[in-house]
PDB file of C-alpha atoms in Angstrom:
ATOM      1  CA  UNK A   1       8.153  -0.004 -14.949  1.00 91.00           C
ATOM      2  CA  UNK A   2       9.477   2.892 -12.989  1.00 94.00           C
ATOM      3  CA  UNK A   3       9.133   4.110  -9.357  1.00 96.00           C
ATOM      4  CA  UNK A   4       9.508   7.172  -7.210  1.00 97.00           C
ATOM      5  CA  UNK A   5      11.487   6.686  -3.534  1.00 98.00           C
ATOM      6  CA  UNK A   6      11.984   8.891  -0.842  1.00 97.00           C
ATOM      7  CA  UNK A   7      15.922   8.657   0.443  1.00 96.00           C
ATOM      8  CA  UNK A   8      14.805   6.656   3.093  1.00 97.00           C
ATOM      9  CA  UNK A   9      13.129   4.004   0.811  1.00 97.00           C
ATOM     10  CA  UNK A  10       9.726   5.000   1.168  1.00 97.00           C
ATOM     11  CA  UNK A  11       7.575   4.170  -2.205  1.00 98.00           C
ATOM     12  CA  UNK A  12       5.742   7.338  -3.268  1.00 98.00           C
ATOM     13  CA  UNK A  13       4.667   6.287  -6.586  1.00 97.00           C
ATOM     14  CA  UNK A  14       4.677   3.514  -9.714  1.00 97.00           C
ATOM     15  CA  UNK A  15       4.515   4.233 -13.270  1.00 97.00           C
ATOM     16  CA  UNK A  16       3.789   0.931 -15.056  1.00 95.00           C
ATOM     17  CA  UNK A  17       3.513   0.125 -18.990  1.00 94.00           C
ATOM     18  CA  UNK A  18       1.967  -3.690 -19.610  1.00 92.00           C
ATOM     19  CA  UNK A  19       2.559  -5.044 -23.130  1.00 90.00           C
ATOM     20  CA  UNK A  20       1.257  -8.648 -23.605  1.00 88.00           C
ATOM     21  CA  UNK A  21       1.231 -10.949 -26.782  1.00 87.00           C
ATOM     22  CA  UNK A  22      -2.252 -12.379 -27.025  1.00 86.00           C
ATOM     23  CA  UNK A  23      -1.290 -14.726 -29.906  1.00 88.00           C
ATOM     24  CA  UNK A  24      -3.900 -15.498 -32.606  1.00 88.00           C
ATOM     25  CA  UNK A  25      -6.400 -14.833 -30.183  1.00 84.00           C
ATOM     26  CA  UNK A  26      -7.518 -14.401 -26.556  1.00 79.00           C
ATOM     27  CA  UNK A  27      -7.601 -18.193 -25.057  1.00 77.00           C
ATOM     28  CA  UNK A  28      -8.914 -17.345 -21.612  1.00 73.00           C
ATOM     29  CA  UNK A  29     -12.507 -17.213 -21.129  1.00 65.00           C
ATOM     30  CA  UNK A  30     -12.755 -14.287 -19.240  1.00 63.00           C
ATOM     31  CA  UNK A  31      -9.960 -12.083 -19.475  1.00 72.00           C
ATOM     32  CA  UNK A  32      -6.228 -11.805 -20.819  1.00 77.00           C
ATOM     33  CA  UNK A  33      -3.977 -13.144 -17.679  1.00 82.00           C
ATOM     34  CA  UNK A  34      -2.160  -9.849 -18.251  1.00 85.00           C
ATOM     35  CA  UNK A  35      -4.911  -8.051 -16.672  1.00 87.00           C
ATOM     36  CA  UNK A  36      -4.291 -10.181 -13.674  1.00 87.00           C
ATOM     37  CA  UNK A  37      -0.511  -8.746 -13.567  1.00 90.00           C
ATOM     38  CA  UNK A  38      -2.430  -4.908 -13.702  1.00 91.00           C
ATOM     39  CA  UNK A  39      -4.466  -5.911 -10.651  1.00 91.00           C
ATOM     40  CA  UNK A  40      -1.713  -7.516  -8.645  1.00 92.00           C
ATOM     41  CA  UNK A  41       1.094  -5.004  -9.420  1.00 94.00           C
ATOM     42  CA  UNK A  42       1.066  -3.315  -6.094  1.00 95.00           C
ATOM     43  CA  UNK A  43       1.744  -6.171  -4.230  1.00 94.00           C
ATOM     44  CA  UNK A  44       2.042  -6.118  -0.550  1.00 96.00           C
ATOM     45  CA  UNK A  45       2.749  -2.788  -0.552  1.00 97.00           C
ATOM     46  CA  UNK A  46       1.318   0.862  -0.170  1.00 96.00           C
ATOM     47  CA  UNK A  47       1.380   2.704  -3.250  1.00 96.00           C
ATOM     48  CA  UNK A  48      -0.217   6.186  -2.955  1.00 96.00           C
ATOM     49  CA  UNK A  49       0.135   7.144  -6.585  1.00 97.00           C
ATOM     50  CA  UNK A  50       0.495   4.622  -9.821  1.00 97.00           C
ATOM     51  CA  UNK A  51       0.033   5.110 -13.647  1.00 97.00           C
ATOM     52  CA  UNK A  52      -1.037   2.141 -15.261  1.00 95.00           C
ATOM     53  CA  UNK A  53      -1.667   0.993 -18.912  1.00 95.00           C
ATOM     54  CA  UNK A  54      -2.169  -2.399 -20.628  1.00 92.00           C
ATOM     55  CA  UNK A  55      -1.630  -3.126 -24.259  1.00 92.00           C
ATOM     56  CA  UNK A  56      -2.621  -6.609 -25.375  1.00 88.00           C
ATOM     57  CA  UNK A  57      -1.214  -7.740 -28.741  1.00 90.00           C
ATOM     58  CA  UNK A  58      -2.920 -10.026 -31.508  1.00 90.00           C
ATOM     59  CA  UNK A  59       0.072 -11.965 -33.225  1.00 92.00           C
ATOM     60  CA  UNK A  60      -0.031 -15.060 -35.493  1.00 94.00           C
ATOM     61  CA  UNK A  61       1.310 -17.003 -32.768  1.00 92.00           C
ATOM     62  CA  UNK A  62      -0.059 -20.108 -30.702  1.00 89.00           C
ATOM     63  CA  UNK A  63      -2.650 -18.071 -27.876  1.00 87.00           C
ATOM     64  CA  UNK A  64      -1.741 -17.205 -24.676  1.00 81.00           C
ATOM     65  CA  UNK A  65      -3.018 -19.323 -21.957  1.00 77.00           C
ATOM     66  CA  UNK A  66      -2.881 -19.483 -18.122  1.00 76.00           C
ATOM     67  CA  UNK A  67      -0.836 -22.141 -16.488  1.00 75.00           C
ATOM     68  CA  UNK A  68       0.399 -21.930 -12.596  1.00 75.00           C
ATOM     69  CA  UNK A  69      -0.280 -18.356 -11.649  1.00 74.00           C
ATOM     70  CA  UNK A  70      -1.735 -16.632 -14.574  1.00 79.00           C
ATOM     71  CA  UNK A  71       0.055 -13.112 -14.491  1.00 81.00           C
ATOM     72  CA  UNK A  72       0.615 -13.025 -11.003  1.00 86.00           C
ATOM     73  CA  UNK A  73       4.057 -14.122 -11.031  1.00 89.00           C
ATOM     74  CA  UNK A  74       5.222 -11.298 -13.387  1.00 91.00           C
ATOM     75  CA  UNK A  75       3.642  -8.990 -11.505  1.00 92.00           C
ATOM     76  CA  UNK A  76       5.779 -10.164  -8.536  1.00 93.00           C
ATOM     77  CA  UNK A  77       8.722 -10.207 -10.493  1.00 94.00           C
ATOM     78  CA  UNK A  78       8.645  -6.687 -11.729  1.00 94.00           C
ATOM     79  CA  UNK A  79       7.759  -5.177  -8.547  1.00 95.00           C
ATOM     80  CA  UNK A  80      10.578  -6.724  -6.421  1.00 97.00           C
ATOM     81  CA  UNK A  81      13.156  -6.282  -9.067  1.00 96.00           C
ATOM     82  CA  UNK A  82      12.149  -2.515  -9.094  1.00 96.00           C
ATOM     83  CA  UNK A  83      12.078  -2.805  -5.347  1.00 96.00           C
ATOM     84  CA  UNK A  84      16.005  -4.391  -5.230  1.00 97.00           C
ATOM     85  CA  UNK A  85      16.809  -1.224  -7.841  1.00 97.00           C
ATOM     86  CA  UNK A  86      15.584   1.189  -5.701  1.00 96.00           C
ATOM     87  CA  UNK A  87      17.557   0.171  -2.743  1.00 97.00           C
ATOM     88  CA  UNK A  88      20.446  -0.137  -4.951  1.00 96.00           C
ATOM     89  CA  UNK A  89      20.494   3.524  -6.032  1.00 96.00           C
ATOM     90  CA  UNK A  90      19.806   4.571  -2.738  1.00 97.00           C
ATOM     91  CA  UNK A  91      21.844   2.650  -0.957  1.00 97.00           C
ATOM     92  CA  UNK A  92      19.929   0.939   1.388  1.00 97.00           C
ATOM     93  CA  UNK A  93      19.700  -2.892   2.371  1.00 96.00           C
ATOM     94  CA  UNK A  94      16.773  -4.351   0.297  1.00 97.00           C
ATOM     95  CA  UNK A  95      15.271  -5.353   3.105  1.00 97.00           C
ATOM     96  CA  UNK A  96      14.671  -1.469   3.833  1.00 97.00           C
ATOM     97  CA  UNK A  97      12.726  -1.034   1.016  1.00 97.00           C
ATOM     98  CA  UNK A  98      10.452  -3.655   1.908  1.00 97.00           C
ATOM     99  CA  UNK A  99      10.001  -2.852   5.458  1.00 97.00           C
ATOM    100  CA  UNK A 100       9.521   0.427   4.685  1.00 97.00           C
ATOM    101  CA  UNK A 101       6.565   0.160   2.074  1.00 98.00           C
ATOM    102  CA  UNK A 102       5.021  -3.106   3.522  1.00 98.00           C
ATOM    103  CA  UNK A 103       1.479  -2.788   4.498  1.00 98.00           C
ATOM    104  CA  UNK A 104       0.463  -2.950   8.376  1.00 97.00           C
ATOM    105  CA  UNK A 105      -2.234  -4.490  10.256  1.00 97.00           C
ATOM    106  CA  UNK A 106      -3.918  -1.452  10.965  1.00 97.00           C
ATOM    107  CA  UNK A 107      -3.884  -0.799   6.948  1.00 96.00           C
ATOM    108  CA  UNK A 108      -6.757  -3.238   6.604  1.00 95.00           C
ATOM    109  CA  UNK A 109      -9.581  -3.984   5.332  1.00 95.00           C
ATOM    110  CA  UNK A 110      -7.626  -1.974   2.427  1.00 95.00           C
ATOM    111  CA  UNK A 111      -8.081  -1.440  -1.271  1.00 95.00           C
ATOM    112  CA  UNK A 112      -5.152  -1.591  -3.854  1.00 94.00           C
ATOM    113  CA  UNK A 113      -4.801   1.372  -6.067  1.00 94.00           C
ATOM    114  CA  UNK A 114      -6.175  -1.236  -8.877  1.00 93.00           C
ATOM    115  CA  UNK A 115      -9.280  -1.911  -7.050  1.00 92.00           C
ATOM    116  CA  UNK A 116      -8.216  -4.949  -5.445  1.00 91.00           C
ATOM    117  CA  UNK A 117      -9.551  -5.713  -1.195  1.00 92.00           C
ATOM    118  CA  UNK A 118      -7.348  -6.745   0.955  1.00 92.00           C
ATOM    119  CA  UNK A 119      -9.221  -8.442   3.969  1.00 90.00           C
ATOM    120  CA  UNK A 120      -6.452  -8.782   6.496  1.00 92.00           C
ATOM    121  CA  UNK A 121      -2.620  -9.786   7.131  1.00 93.00           C
ATOM    122  CA  UNK A 122       0.334  -8.738   9.315  1.00 97.00           C
ATOM    123  CA  UNK A 123       3.058  -8.515   6.567  1.00 97.00           C
ATOM    124  CA  UNK A 124       5.704  -6.715   8.467  1.00 97.00           C
ATOM    125  CA  UNK A 125       5.762  -9.833  10.903  1.00 98.00           C
ATOM    126  CA  UNK A 126       5.959 -12.106   8.450  1.00 96.00           C
ATOM    127  CA  UNK A 127       8.866 -10.079   7.189  1.00 97.00           C
ATOM    128  CA  UNK A 128      10.501 -10.421  10.190  1.00 97.00           C
ATOM    129  CA  UNK A 129       9.923 -13.828  11.139  1.00 98.00           C
ATOM    130  CA  UNK A 130      11.295 -14.982   7.901  1.00 97.00           C
ATOM    131  CA  UNK A 131      14.795 -12.797   8.393  1.00 97.00           C
ATOM    132  CA  UNK A 132      14.983 -14.698  11.978  1.00 97.00           C
ATOM    133  CA  UNK A 133      14.528 -18.043  10.753  1.00 97.00           C
ATOM    134  CA  UNK A 134      16.959 -17.357   7.759  1.00 96.00           C
ATOM    135  CA  UNK A 135      19.567 -15.592  10.073  1.00 97.00           C
ATOM    136  CA  UNK A 136      19.517 -12.569   7.865  1.00 97.00           C
ATOM    137  CA  UNK A 137      22.381 -10.311   9.404  1.00 96.00           C
ATOM    138  CA  UNK A 138      24.349 -13.747  10.012  1.00 97.00           C
ATOM    139  CA  UNK A 139      23.799 -14.392   6.295  1.00 96.00           C
ATOM    140  CA  UNK A 140      25.225 -11.209   5.306  1.00 96.00           C
ATOM    141  CA  UNK A 141      28.107 -11.546   7.063  1.00 96.00           C
ATOM    142  CA  UNK A 142      28.871 -15.047   5.867  1.00 96.00           C
ATOM    143  CA  UNK A 143      28.448 -13.461   2.347  1.00 96.00           C
ATOM    144  CA  UNK A 144      31.140 -10.671   3.126  1.00 96.00           C
ATOM    145  CA  UNK A 145      33.649 -13.211   4.067  1.00 96.00           C
ATOM    146  CA  UNK A 146      32.808 -15.252   0.910  1.00 96.00           C
ATOM    147  CA  UNK A 147      33.302 -12.096  -1.042  1.00 95.00           C
ATOM    148  CA  UNK A 148      36.300 -10.930   0.066  1.00 95.00           C
ATOM    149  CA  UNK A 149      37.534 -15.017  -0.397  1.00 95.00           C
ATOM    150  CA  UNK A 150      36.635 -14.132  -4.036  1.00 94.00           C
ATOM    151  CA  UNK A 151      33.323 -15.821  -4.208  1.00 95.00           C
ATOM    152  CA  UNK A 152      30.135 -14.356  -5.757  1.00 93.00           C
ATOM    153  CA  UNK A 153      27.438 -15.062  -3.602  1.00 93.00           C
ATOM    154  CA  UNK A 154      24.230 -13.329  -3.545  1.00 94.00           C
ATOM    155  CA  UNK A 155      21.112 -12.926  -1.143  1.00 95.00           C
ATOM    156  CA  UNK A 156      17.903 -12.699  -2.776  1.00 94.00           C
ATOM    157  CA  UNK A 157      14.350 -11.169  -0.776  1.00 94.00           C
ATOM    158  CA  UNK A 158      11.194 -11.318  -2.652  1.00 94.00           C
ATOM    159  CA  UNK A 159       7.557 -10.686  -0.894  1.00 93.00           C
ATOM    160  CA  UNK A 160       4.233 -11.779  -2.771  1.00 90.00           C
ATOM    161  CA  UNK A 161       0.574 -11.271  -2.129  1.00 86.00           C
ATOM    162  CA  UNK A 162      -1.488 -13.935  -3.570  1.00 81.00           C
ATOM    163  CA  UNK A 163      -4.823 -12.774  -5.366  1.00 78.00           C
ATOM    164  CA  UNK A 164      -7.424 -15.593  -4.243  1.00 77.00           C
ATOM    165  CA  UNK A 165     -11.104 -16.116  -3.536  1.00 78.00           C
ATOM    166  CA  UNK A 166     -12.408 -14.742  -6.519  1.00 78.00           C
ATOM    167  CA  UNK A 167     -16.223 -15.550  -7.411  1.00 82.00           C
ATOM    168  CA  UNK A 168     -18.728 -17.548  -5.566  1.00 85.00           C
ATOM    169  CA  UNK A 169     -19.306 -21.248  -4.472  1.00 91.00           C
ATOM    170  CA  UNK A 170     -22.382 -23.262  -2.879  1.00 92.00           C
ATOM    171  CA  UNK A 171     -23.049 -25.345  -0.440  1.00 93.00           C
ATOM    172  CA  UNK A 172     -25.351 -27.652   1.376  1.00 94.00           C
ATOM    173  CA  UNK A 173     -25.101 -29.166   4.769  1.00 96.00           C
ATOM    174  CA  UNK A 174     -27.802 -31.937   5.549  1.00 96.00           C
ATOM    175  CA  UNK A 175     -28.164 -33.336   9.295  1.00 95.00           C
ATOM    176  CA  UNK A 176     -29.398 -36.695   9.481  1.00 94.00           C
ATOM    177  CA  UNK A 177     -31.564 -38.590  12.101  1.00 92.00           C
ATOM    178  CA  UNK A 178     -28.694 -41.123  12.561  1.00 92.00           C
ATOM    179  CA  UNK A 179     -26.463 -38.074  13.725  1.00 90.00           C
ATOM    180  CA  UNK A 180     -24.529 -38.126  10.260  1.00 95.00           C
ATOM    181  CA  UNK A 181     -24.165 -35.032   8.059  1.00 96.00           C
ATOM    182  CA  UNK A 182     -23.636 -34.816   4.413  1.00 97.00           C
ATOM    183  CA  UNK A 183     -21.574 -32.042   2.420  1.00 96.00           C
ATOM    184  CA  UNK A 184     -22.721 -31.084  -0.614  1.00 95.00           C
ATOM    185  CA  UNK A 185     -20.212 -28.843  -2.143  1.00 94.00           C
ATOM    186  CA  UNK A 186     -19.972 -26.848  -5.716  1.00 91.00           C
ATOM    187  CA  UNK A 187     -16.131 -26.937  -5.780  1.00 89.00           C
ATOM    188  CA  UNK A 188     -14.550 -30.265  -7.788  1.00 86.00           C
ATOM    189  CA  UNK A 189     -11.798 -31.962  -5.916  1.00 82.00           C
ATOM    190  CA  UNK A 190      -8.935 -33.884  -7.880  1.00 82.00           C
ATOM    191  CA  UNK A 191      -6.438 -34.499  -5.491  1.00 85.00           C
ATOM    192  CA  UNK A 192      -5.942 -31.335  -3.058  1.00 87.00           C
ATOM    193  CA  UNK A 193      -7.694 -32.922  -0.042  1.00 90.00           C
ATOM    194  CA  UNK A 194     -11.070 -30.667  -0.686  1.00 92.00           C
ATOM    195  CA  UNK A 195     -13.285 -33.663   1.022  1.00 93.00           C
ATOM    196  CA  UNK A 196     -11.172 -33.417   4.384  1.00 95.00           C
ATOM    197  CA  UNK A 197     -11.316 -29.437   4.312  1.00 96.00           C
ATOM    198  CA  UNK A 198     -14.565 -29.290   3.922  1.00 96.00           C
ATOM    199  CA  UNK A 199     -15.077 -32.091   6.636  1.00 97.00           C
ATOM    200  CA  UNK A 200     -12.898 -29.996   8.945  1.00 97.00           C
ATOM    201  CA  UNK A 201     -14.906 -26.929   8.561  1.00 97.00           C
ATOM    202  CA  UNK A 202     -18.283 -28.407   9.235  1.00 97.00           C
ATOM    203  CA  UNK A 203     -16.816 -30.853  11.927  1.00 96.00           C
ATOM    204  CA  UNK A 204     -15.266 -27.917  13.997  1.00 95.00           C
ATOM    205  CA  UNK A 205     -18.864 -25.948  13.793  1.00 96.00           C
ATOM    206  CA  UNK A 206     -20.982 -28.602  14.624  1.00 96.00           C
ATOM    207  CA  UNK A 207     -18.621 -30.282  16.866  1.00 95.00           C
ATOM    208  CA  UNK A 208     -19.148 -33.811  15.361  1.00 95.00           C
ATOM    209  CA  UNK A 209     -15.989 -36.304  14.620  1.00 95.00           C
ATOM    210  CA  UNK A 210     -14.710 -36.652  10.421  1.00 95.00           C
ATOM    211  CA  UNK A 211     -16.344 -40.232  10.351  1.00 95.00           C
ATOM    212  CA  UNK A 212     -19.521 -38.755  10.571  1.00 95.00           C
ATOM    213  CA  UNK A 213     -19.382 -36.642   8.118  1.00 97.00           C
ATOM    214  CA  UNK A 214     -19.855 -37.394   4.520  1.00 96.00           C
ATOM    215  CA  UNK A 215     -18.602 -35.279   1.489  1.00 95.00           C
ATOM    216  CA  UNK A 216     -20.182 -35.175  -1.804  1.00 93.00           C
ATOM    217  CA  UNK A 217     -18.389 -33.141  -4.796  1.00 90.00           C
ATOM    218  CA  UNK A 218     -18.724 -32.684  -8.232  1.00 79.00           C
ATOM    219  CA  UNK A 219     -22.508 -33.962  -8.577  1.00 81.00           C
ATOM    220  CA  UNK A 220     -23.957 -31.939 -11.001  1.00 82.00           C
ATOM    221  CA  UNK A 221     -27.409 -34.162 -10.213  1.00 84.00           C
ATOM    222  CA  UNK A 222     -27.204 -33.091  -6.227  1.00 83.00           C
ATOM    223  CA  UNK A 223     -25.105 -29.840  -6.059  1.00 83.00           C
ATOM    224  CA  UNK A 224     -26.020 -26.285  -6.835  1.00 78.00           C
ATOM    225  CA  UNK A 225     -23.966 -24.404  -9.473  1.00 81.00           C
ATOM    226  CA  UNK A 226     -20.268 -23.471  -8.622  1.00 82.00           C
ATOM    227  CA  UNK A 227     -17.450 -22.013 -10.715  1.00 80.00           C
ATOM    228  CA  UNK A 228     -14.763 -24.105 -10.286  1.00 79.00           C
ATOM    229  CA  UNK A 229     -11.500 -25.125  -8.999  1.00 81.00           C
ATOM    230  CA  UNK A 230      -8.579 -22.879  -9.864  1.00 78.00           C
ATOM    231  CA  UNK A 231      -6.987 -19.665  -8.655  1.00 75.00           C
ATOM    232  CA  UNK A 232      -5.899 -20.914  -4.906  1.00 79.00           C
ATOM    233  CA  UNK A 233      -9.896 -20.220  -4.268  1.00 84.00           C
ATOM    234  CA  UNK A 234     -11.783 -23.554  -3.127  1.00 89.00           C
ATOM    235  CA  UNK A 235     -10.728 -23.294   0.504  1.00 91.00           C
ATOM    236  CA  UNK A 236     -11.714 -19.833   0.650  1.00 90.00           C
ATOM    237  CA  UNK A 237     -14.934 -19.869  -1.322  1.00 92.00           C
ATOM    238  CA  UNK A 238     -15.779 -23.438  -0.886  1.00 93.00           C
ATOM    239  CA  UNK A 239     -14.895 -23.980   2.837  1.00 94.00           C
ATOM    240  CA  UNK A 240     -16.535 -20.456   3.598  1.00 94.00           C
ATOM    241  CA  UNK A 241     -19.917 -21.748   1.661  1.00 94.00           C
ATOM    242  CA  UNK A 242     -19.876 -24.995   3.593  1.00 96.00           C
ATOM    243  CA  UNK A 243     -18.939 -22.908   7.040  1.00 97.00           C
ATOM    244  CA  UNK A 244     -21.869 -20.795   6.440  1.00 97.00           C
ATOM    245  CA  UNK A 245     -24.472 -23.570   5.728  1.00 96.00           C
ATOM    246  CA  UNK A 246     -23.106 -25.506   8.789  1.00 97.00           C
ATOM    247  CA  UNK A 247     -24.195 -22.061  11.108  1.00 97.00           C
ATOM    248  CA  UNK A 248     -27.230 -22.140   9.307  1.00 97.00           C
ATOM    249  CA  UNK A 249     -27.898 -25.979   9.924  1.00 96.00           C
ATOM    250  CA  UNK A 250     -26.674 -25.277  13.580  1.00 95.00           C
ATOM    251  CA  UNK A 251     -29.299 -22.276  14.507  1.00 95.00           C
ATOM    252  CA  UNK A 252     -31.929 -24.354  13.068  1.00 95.00           C
ATOM    253  CA  UNK A 253     -31.734 -26.884  14.992  1.00 93.00           C
ATOM    254  CA  UNK A 254     -31.094 -24.536  17.901  1.00 93.00           C
ATOM    255  CA  UNK A 255     -35.006 -23.621  17.269  1.00 92.00           C
ATOM    256  CA  UNK A 256     -36.328 -27.268  16.978  1.00 92.00           C
ATOM    257  CA  UNK A 257     -34.388 -28.528  20.470  1.00 90.00           C
ATOM    258  CA  UNK A 258     -36.503 -25.338  21.627  1.00 92.00           C
ATOM    259  CA  UNK A 259     -39.511 -26.622  20.495  1.00 90.00           C
ATOM    260  CA  UNK A 260     -38.869 -30.110  21.449  1.00 90.00           C
ATOM    261  CA  UNK A 261     -37.588 -29.365  25.251  1.00 87.00           C
ATOM    262  CA  UNK A 262     -40.207 -26.284  25.659  1.00 88.00           C
ATOM    263  CA  UNK A 263     -37.313 -24.273  26.952  1.00 90.00           C
ATOM    264  CA  UNK A 264     -35.819 -20.634  25.529  1.00 90.00           C
ATOM    265  CA  UNK A 265     -33.278 -21.153  22.957  1.00 89.00           C
ATOM    266  CA  UNK A 266     -30.981 -19.080  25.307  1.00 88.00           C
ATOM    267  CA  UNK A 267     -31.292 -22.189  27.771  1.00 87.00           C
ATOM    268  CA  UNK A 268     -29.681 -24.358  25.589  1.00 88.00           C
ATOM    269  CA  UNK A 269     -26.413 -25.538  25.179  1.00 88.00           C
ATOM    270  CA  UNK A 270     -24.792 -27.219  22.397  1.00 88.00           C
ATOM    271  CA  UNK A 271     -21.759 -30.048  22.908  1.00 87.00           C
ATOM    272  CA  UNK A 272     -20.209 -32.581  20.716  1.00 87.00           C
ATOM    273  CA  UNK A 273     -23.349 -32.491  18.559  1.00 86.00           C
ATOM    274  CA  UNK A 274     -26.065 -32.654  21.029  1.00 87.00           C
ATOM    275  CA  UNK A 275     -28.320 -30.012  22.547  1.00 87.00           C
ATOM    276  CA  UNK A 276     -29.067 -30.081  26.362  1.00 87.00           C
ATOM    277  CA  UNK A 277     -30.768 -27.638  28.800  1.00 89.00           C
ATOM    278  CA  UNK A 278     -28.058 -25.911  30.687  1.00 86.00           C
ATOM    279  CA  UNK A 279     -27.465 -27.328  34.122  1.00 77.00           C
ATOM    280  CA  UNK A 280     -29.458 -30.340  33.518  1.00 75.00           C
ATOM    281  CA  UNK A 281     -26.969 -32.177  30.167  1.00 61.00           C
ATOM    282  CA  UNK A 282     -28.742 -35.327  31.137  1.00 63.00           C
TER     283      UNK A 282
END
């Protein structure tokens, strides 16, 4: 992996060549994990020019499979080491090469040179807050003091952009006559707190307490098809599906209430699970 920088630390180009040993066969159900390394290679930085090549090699060893990160930590390691090396070669603080190249809020929505869409973010603010909490300037002074006393003290910094929200999920929200709601979600919970998350999302939309919301996950007899719980996607996709379904329920309920109360929809207001005519809450 090579990079071209301006003297001020601005990144001009990346040249990346990846070699992945698959083992006896590709154990991934879709694509080798090294593909994710390639997709994530630009990280949270603006990369004007990129040349990327990937070779996957089949060997007579145990097949390679994804485990906690699935190719993304490798991309972060390569990129952050390069940012450090660039700073060292240019005589800059490693913070500078990050600050010069992080994407800014006005860059979003952004599509990376590998085609990955980034929806939003304020990466410089996150870095600034991390430096403030760590007291980076103070830490550097302490580092210099300890090094003068013969102590080998280092300070590391790294930025990571998580790829998440891939694929799709489904959700159904049903309102019952007794004022309770059932949420049917295609994501499968296994201890991550998905049921609480889904209840909170739907409860916020419908202005209902959590005790009035029942969540069902993983029941293939009652739930539409989904993909699965992996890759930091359950809240982004399962939660978004539940949010949109709850919005649809609220919109449908608005028109039903308009018909029953014999007023225009715009004359109704919704609060704490109930519709009422504006100015006549009773």
